[in-house]
Structure formats: C-alpha cells, structure tokens
Amino acid sequence: MKYRMKTALLGALSVAALTAASPALADTTIDFQRFFGACDAEWGDNTDVSASVGECGIITSLVNKFEAENPDITVNVTTVEWPGYDQLTAQFAAGDPPDVVTIHQSVLGDYVSKNLLEPLNDLLSEEGISPDSFTKASLTGVTRDGEIYGLPIDNWSQLWHINLALFDEAGLVNDDGTPILPTSVDELLAQAEQFKEATGKPYFTMPFANETALYTRDFYTYLQQQDSDFFADPMEINVETPEAKAVLELYKTLYEEGYVTKDLDYGASLNAFLAGDAGVHEGGTWVIGDYNAESEKDGTALNAGGYTVVPYPQIFSGTRSQYADGHSLAVSRMDRSDEEQAAIGKFLKFMYDNDYDWARTGHLPSVQAVLDSSEFQALPHRETVLEVAEIGTPLPGEVQRQFAIQDIIGQEMNAAMTGQKSIDDALADMQNRVNDLLKYL
C-alpha cells in the first residue's frame, strides 16, 4: 500500500517550525467520491441543509456544512456518473482511490473480497457510534464476516409513485382517497386495461432505453414474492423456474398490450410521469422529496389530483417482500496519518448525526432512532413507505458482482419483453451468463 500525506500546513514555515507545528494549524484534506448528480449551481454554497431538496442538494449542502463547522478539514469532492464503479476499480488499480466513497451495500462485497476497504468497527467506536444504533437492514447490509465495511446512510427500494388524478379518472381510487392496488397478476392486468381505456394513457411509465436496473429489481421483488430461493448458492443463480417465467410473462404482456410507455430513457420516463402521461412511475425512494415538492406546485400534473407513493403491491401468493438495497460510505484501505484518520472519523460521525436530513430524500434512515422518531415519520408519505423497513430484502451479501449481474438480468428481461427472444431462451441465457460471470471471479 502506498502512503499519502494530505496535510498541507498553513503559511511559509521553516523545517524547524514544521516539526513543532500544532495539528490545529493543519488543513487536512479528505477525498470524497460520490454519485447523486451535480448541482453546484443551485446548492454549491448552501450550508442550510434544511433548505435543500433531493439527493444532490442534500449531500452537497451536508458537505458544505461539515466544512463550515470544521475549517481545518477540506473535503475534496469528486462527482462521478452513476454508479461509478468502473472508475473506482480503475482508481484502486492505479493505487489512488478516494478516501471516502459512496457505495451500494450490494457492491461492498466486491471490494471487501479484494481487501480494498477498511473495516470500520474501531473507527466508528472511537466516534461513539454503536453498531446497535443502526437498523437491522442497514447493519446487515454493511457487515461482511463480522466486520463493518461501510457507514450505512440509508436503505432504499423501488416504489410505486402514483398520480391520483389519473387513478381517479380510471375509477381506481377508494372512498378515502387512497389508490386501489392490485392483489394478483390478473388484477394488475385488469387495472392496466381499465386505466388505459379510461385515460387513453399507459398504466406505467418505465425506462426502456439504456436501462437494466429497474427490471432486475422488479425481477428480484416478484421472485421474492413467490418464495423463490434463486440464489440458494451465492455462486450460482437458478432462474429457469416457473417463478421466473411468471415474472417475464407478466412484463411481456404489459409491453405487448401497451400498458407501459416505450422508447424512453430514465430521465424521459420520470418526466413523463411529471407531465401526467402515465399513472404509475416505478421509481426509487430517492424521488419522494422531488415528487412531493412538485405536487405542491399549482398547475402541475401531480397537483391536479394529488400524489401518493406505496411499496410494490403483493401480486403473488408468497411472502410479503420486495427487493431493497442501501447506500453506505466506505473508506479505502491505505496508510494514513493520525490527522487524516481522525478527519475521516469526524466526517463519518457528521453524516451519522445528520441521518435525518439525508432521509428527507425519501430513503429510509439507517439509524434506528431516526426511523422511530416522530420527526421522520411526520415527513410526507413516510407512513405509507415505512413497511419497506420490514419487508425490504437484499440479495445474500455473499453474492458478488451484483451490478454486473443486474445488467445481465435487465438485458435479458428487455429482450423477452420486446420479443427479441422467447421467454425460455431469455431465462436460459440469463442463467448461463450470470453463472459464467460468477464461475470466473
């Protein structure tokens, strides 16, 4: 491992003065690499975290506030295009990784297995952070072989974001104003047809162009709802099953019957929902804050009849479940000075202490006390999504290359939905490609 000294002393000091310098005179730099987008034009100077909105606005404002409260520590932020793991892997290969990096809990195992991340048990303990303070899901997500390899900052999942005006137009709203949700595959397809006939619009807006993540997460959710143990062996997937075929048959029908938007990428799919072009957007917890803000603006599609958000309906007869993951802050394994290590500890503690503000994005808090707090539960729509804290289920932590697997599954699902392959061929190719990947780790 190489040694990086990032401590730049203030002023032009002699060698003797350098030797005697107090740590208080040192300006220690933390290299922090993250995704969540770039928004410096709007939030680059903001330190009032409570005024910020959305993932990018909140994380930018949090870093600004940390620097304002710790003038002896500079946070050098690099923003990467989501998810950034190709770049991170290249940085590790070059021996120059960031100090702190945002990383999905599902991806931690890839880097832990190569001994590239620091165990954080001791550092968190020094900052007074007890593992018992995290939610069970968050702690499980960052723990490998009994060691904590990331500060969990949330748990997230895909959700159904619903335009209530369109649901009302389609006769799919209860007397109390809540949406009527399907309880089976047949009910979902019947609702989609009813919605299309009443509104002339598709039931779902989904991204088809350059998208794999959504479909893989849906695939996992509906396999879990059928109690399919498709990763019983973390080194081998089994999807040539009736359960997997049922999921692909559903999505092929949705596509062929025009119940989903077509030929849109992620951004266009989101904008279609904001424009009122579909009833349901399958999007993550991270857009709750943005959608709620939009619903409060006069004249918007979401303001017309209201907006709500719910976990995925249970449309299969197995265990109530849906796929979930989480974000964490990991620390690269390398030699550091005591000052650098202390600065990183202080930064992690700051993020831990501000878990509530990060949870305003829509993500579920990683800190149990925040999840249980009346302040968090009073935030818009949290009462309808809190169930995810109980039913959210990740893949087994031992499964490596989860983002590469995600691409394979999403590609094969797309091929089956659009008729490029038969469902049986898509599932066979999916299974073979994933297992070849895992075989040659």
PDB file of N, CA, C and O in Angstrom, residues 381-422:
ATOM      1  N   HIS A 381     -45.623  11.255   3.251  1.00  0.00           N
ATOM      2  CA  HIS A 381     -45.688   9.915   2.659  1.00  0.00           C
ATOM      3  C   HIS A 381     -44.892   8.854   3.406  1.00  0.00           C
ATOM      4  O   HIS A 381     -44.890   7.688   2.984  1.00  0.00           O
ATOM      5  N   ARG A 382     -44.236   9.216   4.489  1.00  0.00           N
ATOM      6  CA  ARG A 382     -43.434   8.195   5.162  1.00  0.00           C
ATOM      7  C   ARG A 382     -44.299   7.109   5.774  1.00  0.00           C
ATOM      8  O   ARG A 382     -43.884   5.949   5.850  1.00  0.00           O
ATOM      9  N   GLU A 383     -45.509   7.452   6.183  1.00  0.00           N
ATOM     10  CA  GLU A 383     -46.371   6.433   6.790  1.00  0.00           C
ATOM     11  C   GLU A 383     -46.726   5.330   5.806  1.00  0.00           C
ATOM     12  O   GLU A 383     -46.982   4.192   6.195  1.00  0.00           O
ATOM     13  N   THR A 384     -46.706   5.640   4.508  1.00  0.00           N
ATOM     14  CA  THR A 384     -47.067   4.630   3.521  1.00  0.00           C
ATOM     15  C   THR A 384     -45.876   3.792   3.067  1.00  0.00           C
ATOM     16  O   THR A 384     -46.063   2.716   2.489  1.00  0.00           O
ATOM     17  N   VAL A 385     -44.645   4.262   3.298  1.00  0.00           N
ATOM     18  CA  VAL A 385     -43.475   3.513   2.822  1.00  0.00           C
ATOM     19  C   VAL A 385     -42.674   2.876   3.950  1.00  0.00           C
ATOM     20  O   VAL A 385     -41.721   2.143   3.685  1.00  0.00           O
ATOM     21  N   LEU A 386     -43.049   3.126   5.193  1.00  0.00           N
ATOM     22  CA  LEU A 386     -42.301   2.549   6.318  1.00  0.00           C
ATOM     23  C   LEU A 386     -42.288   1.031   6.275  1.00  0.00           C
ATOM     24  O   LEU A 386     -41.376   0.397   6.816  1.00  0.00           O
ATOM     25  N   GLU A 387     -43.268   0.442   5.617  1.00  0.00           N
ATOM     26  CA  GLU A 387     -43.321  -1.014   5.535  1.00  0.00           C
ATOM     27  C   GLU A 387     -42.057  -1.584   4.896  1.00  0.00           C
ATOM     28  O   GLU A 387     -41.660  -2.730   5.178  1.00  0.00           O
ATOM     29  N   VAL A 388     -41.408  -0.803   4.042  1.00  0.00           N
ATOM     30  CA  VAL A 388     -40.198  -1.283   3.379  1.00  0.00           C
ATOM     31  C   VAL A 388     -39.126  -1.656   4.391  1.00  0.00           C
ATOM     32  O   VAL A 388     -38.325  -2.563   4.161  1.00  0.00           O
ATOM     33  N   ALA A 389     -39.122  -0.976   5.547  1.00  0.00           N
ATOM     34  CA  ALA A 389     -38.149  -1.303   6.583  1.00  0.00           C
ATOM     35  C   ALA A 389     -38.337  -2.723   7.098  1.00  0.00           C
ATOM     36  O   ALA A 389     -37.389  -3.335   7.608  1.00  0.00           O
ATOM     37  N   GLU A 390     -39.542  -3.245   6.969  1.00  0.00           N
ATOM     38  CA  GLU A 390     -39.835  -4.605   7.435  1.00  0.00           C
ATOM     39  C   GLU A 390     -39.730  -5.642   6.315  1.00  0.00           C
ATOM     40  O   GLU A 390     -39.261  -6.758   6.532  1.00  0.00           O
ATOM     41  N   ILE A 391     -40.168  -5.281   5.110  1.00  0.00           N
ATOM     42  CA  ILE A 391     -40.252  -6.277   4.037  1.00  0.00           C
ATOM     43  C   ILE A 391     -39.093  -6.197   3.056  1.00  0.00           C
ATOM     44  O   ILE A 391     -38.921  -7.089   2.220  1.00  0.00           O
ATOM     45  N   GLY A 392     -38.294  -5.119   3.114  1.00  0.00           N
ATOM     46  CA  GLY A 392     -37.187  -4.964   2.179  1.00  0.00           C
ATOM     47  C   GLY A 392     -36.158  -6.071   2.342  1.00  0.00           C
ATOM     48  O   GLY A 392     -35.687  -6.325   3.443  1.00  0.00           O
ATOM     49  N   THR A 393     -35.804  -6.726   1.243  1.00  0.00           N
ATOM     50  CA  THR A 393     -34.907  -7.886   1.279  1.00  0.00           C
ATOM     51  C   THR A 393     -33.831  -7.749   0.213  1.00  0.00           C
ATOM     52  O   THR A 393     -34.143  -7.719  -0.980  1.00  0.00           O
ATOM     53  N   PRO A 394     -32.556  -7.688   0.605  1.00  0.00           N
ATOM     54  CA  PRO A 394     -31.481  -7.656  -0.384  1.00  0.00           C
ATOM     55  C   PRO A 394     -31.131  -9.054  -0.863  1.00  0.00           C
ATOM     56  O   PRO A 394     -31.638 -10.057  -0.340  1.00  0.00           O
ATOM     57  N   LEU A 395     -30.268  -9.130  -1.851  1.00  0.00           N
ATOM     58  CA  LEU A 395     -29.672 -10.416  -2.183  1.00  0.00           C
ATOM     59  C   LEU A 395     -28.723 -10.821  -1.060  1.00  0.00           C
ATOM     60  O   LEU A 395     -28.260  -9.974  -0.288  1.00  0.00           O
ATOM     61  N   PRO A 396     -28.397 -12.093  -0.937  1.00  0.00           N
ATOM     62  CA  PRO A 396     -27.405 -12.501   0.067  1.00  0.00           C
ATOM     63  C   PRO A 396     -26.107 -11.718  -0.119  1.00  0.00           C
ATOM     64  O   PRO A 396     -25.643 -11.510  -1.249  1.00  0.00           O
ATOM     65  N   GLY A 397     -25.530 -11.257   0.990  1.00  0.00           N
ATOM     66  CA  GLY A 397     -24.322 -10.450   0.915  1.00  0.00           C
ATOM     67  C   GLY A 397     -23.151 -11.157   0.265  1.00  0.00           C
ATOM     68  O   GLY A 397     -22.218 -10.509  -0.219  1.00  0.00           O
ATOM     69  N   GLU A 398     -23.200 -12.488   0.231  1.00  0.00           N
ATOM     70  CA  GLU A 398     -22.100 -13.254  -0.355  1.00  0.00           C
ATOM     71  C   GLU A 398     -22.108 -13.228  -1.886  1.00  0.00           C
ATOM     72  O   GLU A 398     -21.129 -13.627  -2.529  1.00  0.00           O
ATOM     73  N   VAL A 399     -23.197 -12.759  -2.480  1.00  0.00           N
ATOM     74  CA  VAL A 399     -23.280 -12.705  -3.938  1.00  0.00           C
ATOM     75  C   VAL A 399     -22.430 -11.535  -4.436  1.00  0.00           C
ATOM     76  O   VAL A 399     -22.702 -10.377  -4.125  1.00  0.00           O
ATOM     77  N   GLN A 400     -21.399 -11.838  -5.200  1.00  0.00           N
ATOM     78  CA  GLN A 400     -20.535 -10.805  -5.743  1.00  0.00           C
ATOM     79  C   GLN A 400     -21.000 -10.370  -7.129  1.00  0.00           C
ATOM     80  O   GLN A 400     -21.860 -10.987  -7.740  1.00  0.00           O
ATOM     81  N   ARG A 401     -20.435  -9.259  -7.582  1.00  0.00           N
ATOM     82  CA  ARG A 401     -20.695  -8.691  -8.906  1.00  0.00           C
ATOM     83  C   ARG A 401     -22.174  -8.417  -9.135  1.00  0.00           C
ATOM     84  O   ARG A 401     -22.715  -8.639 -10.221  1.00  0.00           O
ATOM     85  N   GLN A 402     -22.825  -7.878  -8.109  1.00  0.00           N
ATOM     86  CA  GLN A 402     -24.273  -7.695  -8.213  1.00  0.00           C
ATOM     87  C   GLN A 402     -24.660  -6.665  -9.276  1.00  0.00           C
ATOM     88  O   GLN A 402     -25.717  -6.777  -9.890  1.00  0.00           O
ATOM     89  N   PHE A 403     -23.828  -5.660  -9.505  1.00  0.00           N
ATOM     90  CA  PHE A 403     -24.175  -4.684 -10.535  1.00  0.00           C
ATOM     91  C   PHE A 403     -23.965  -5.262 -11.931  1.00  0.00           C
ATOM     92  O   PHE A 403     -24.721  -4.964 -12.859  1.00  0.00           O
ATOM     93  N   ALA A 404     -22.963  -6.099 -12.100  1.00  0.00           N
ATOM     94  CA  ALA A 404     -22.790  -6.776 -13.384  1.00  0.00           C
ATOM     95  C   ALA A 404     -23.934  -7.757 -13.624  1.00  0.00           C
ATOM     96  O   ALA A 404     -24.450  -7.872 -14.757  1.00  0.00           O
ATOM     97  N   ILE A 405     -24.351  -8.451 -12.587  1.00  0.00           N
ATOM     98  CA  ILE A 405     -25.497  -9.361 -12.687  1.00  0.00           C
ATOM     99  C   ILE A 405     -26.759  -8.575 -13.039  1.00  0.00           C
ATOM    100  O   ILE A 405     -27.583  -9.017 -13.858  1.00  0.00           O
ATOM    101  N   GLN A 406     -26.900  -7.415 -12.438  1.00  0.00           N
ATOM    102  CA  GLN A 406     -28.045  -6.549 -12.716  1.00  0.00           C
ATOM    103  C   GLN A 406     -28.141  -6.226 -14.199  1.00  0.00           C
ATOM    104  O   GLN A 406     -29.233  -6.248 -14.794  1.00  0.00           O
ATOM    105  N   ASP A 407     -27.012  -5.931 -14.825  1.00  0.00           N
ATOM    106  CA  ASP A 407     -27.016  -5.610 -16.253  1.00  0.00           C
ATOM    107  C   ASP A 407     -27.451  -6.816 -17.080  1.00  0.00           C
ATOM    108  O   ASP A 407     -28.241  -6.684 -18.024  1.00  0.00           O
ATOM    109  N   ILE A 408     -26.947  -7.989 -16.729  1.00  0.00           N
ATOM    110  CA  ILE A 408     -27.298  -9.196 -17.484  1.00  0.00           C
ATOM    111  C   ILE A 408     -28.794  -9.478 -17.394  1.00  0.00           C
ATOM    112  O   ILE A 408     -29.470  -9.710 -18.402  1.00  0.00           O
ATOM    113  N   ILE A 409     -29.326  -9.462 -16.171  1.00  0.00           N
ATOM    114  CA  ILE A 409     -30.746  -9.772 -15.988  1.00  0.00           C
ATOM    115  C   ILE A 409     -31.618  -8.741 -16.693  1.00  0.00           C
ATOM    116  O   ILE A 409     -32.594  -9.087 -17.376  1.00  0.00           O
ATOM    117  N   GLY A 410     -31.277  -7.461 -16.551  1.00  0.00           N
ATOM    118  CA  GLY A 410     -32.060  -6.419 -17.204  1.00  0.00           C
ATOM    119  C   GLY A 410     -32.050  -6.541 -18.716  1.00  0.00           C
ATOM    120  O   GLY A 410     -33.071  -6.333 -19.377  1.00  0.00           O
ATOM    121  N   GLN A 411     -30.882  -6.882 -19.275  1.00  0.00           N
ATOM    122  CA  GLN A 411     -30.786  -7.050 -20.726  1.00  0.00           C
ATOM    123  C   GLN A 411     -31.662  -8.201 -21.216  1.00  0.00           C
ATOM    124  O   GLN A 411     -32.371  -8.079 -22.220  1.00  0.00           O
ATOM    125  N   GLU A 412     -31.617  -9.308 -20.493  1.00  0.00           N
ATOM    126  CA  GLU A 412     -32.397 -10.479 -20.927  1.00  0.00           C
ATOM    127  C   GLU A 412     -33.892 -10.254 -20.712  1.00  0.00           C
ATOM    128  O   GLU A 412     -34.718 -10.710 -21.519  1.00  0.00           O
ATOM    129  N   MET A 413     -34.258  -9.561 -19.645  1.00  0.00           N
ATOM    130  CA  MET A 413     -35.680  -9.228 -19.459  1.00  0.00           C
ATOM    131  C   MET A 413     -36.181  -8.356 -20.602  1.00  0.00           C
ATOM    132  O   MET A 413     -37.272  -8.561 -21.133  1.00  0.00           O
ATOM    133  N   ASN A 414     -35.370  -7.364 -20.955  1.00  0.00           N
ATOM    134  CA  ASN A 414     -35.764  -6.465 -22.040  1.00  0.00           C
ATOM    135  C   ASN A 414     -35.934  -7.238 -23.343  1.00  0.00           C
ATOM    136  O   ASN A 414     -36.892  -7.010 -24.102  1.00  0.00           O
ATOM    137  N   ALA A 415     -35.025  -8.185 -23.589  1.00  0.00           N
ATOM    138  CA  ALA A 415     -35.119  -8.980 -24.817  1.00  0.00           C
ATOM    139  C   ALA A 415     -36.398  -9.815 -24.838  1.00  0.00           C
ATOM    140  O   ALA A 415     -37.034  -9.967 -25.888  1.00  0.00           O
ATOM    141  N   ALA A 416     -36.783 -10.349 -23.684  1.00  0.00           N
ATOM    142  CA  ALA A 416     -38.013 -11.148 -23.605  1.00  0.00           C
ATOM    143  C   ALA A 416     -39.252 -10.264 -23.744  1.00  0.00           C
ATOM    144  O   ALA A 416     -40.214 -10.629 -24.439  1.00  0.00           O
ATOM    145  N   MET A 417     -39.257  -9.112 -23.091  1.00  0.00           N
ATOM    146  CA  MET A 417     -40.411  -8.219 -23.140  1.00  0.00           C
ATOM    147  C   MET A 417     -40.689  -7.736 -24.554  1.00  0.00           C
ATOM    148  O   MET A 417     -41.843  -7.665 -24.991  1.00  0.00           O
ATOM    149  N   THR A 418     -39.628  -7.382 -25.277  1.00  0.00           N
ATOM    150  CA  THR A 418     -39.789  -6.773 -26.590  1.00  0.00           C
ATOM    151  C   THR A 418     -39.842  -7.799 -27.715  1.00  0.00           C
ATOM    152  O   THR A 418     -39.946  -7.424 -28.887  1.00  0.00           O
ATOM    153  N   GLY A 419     -39.774  -9.088 -27.376  1.00  0.00           N
ATOM    154  CA  GLY A 419     -39.909 -10.129 -28.377  1.00  0.00           C
ATOM    155  C   GLY A 419     -38.637 -10.466 -29.132  1.00  0.00           C
ATOM    156  O   GLY A 419     -38.672 -11.205 -30.119  1.00  0.00           O
ATOM    157  N   GLN A 420     -37.499  -9.938 -28.694  1.00  0.00           N
ATOM    158  CA  GLN A 420     -36.232 -10.281 -29.351  1.00  0.00           C
ATOM    159  C   GLN A 420     -35.842 -11.735 -29.071  1.00  0.00           C
ATOM    160  O   GLN A 420     -35.108 -12.340 -29.859  1.00  0.00           O
ATOM    161  N   LYS A 421     -36.305 -12.274 -27.938  1.00  0.00           N
ATOM    162  CA  LYS A 421     -36.054 -13.663 -27.572  1.00  0.00           C
ATOM    163  C   LYS A 421     -37.325 -14.243 -26.985  1.00  0.00           C
ATOM    164  O   LYS A 421     -38.165 -13.505 -26.448  1.00  0.00           O
ATOM    165  N   SER A 422     -37.450 -15.540 -27.049  1.00  0.00           N
ATOM    166  CA  SER A 422     -38.526 -16.188 -26.309  1.00  0.00           C
ATOM    167  C   SER A 422     -38.217 -16.095 -24.823  1.00  0.00           C
ATOM    168  O   SER A 422     -37.061 -15.898 -24.420  1.00  0.00           O
TER     169      SER A 422
END
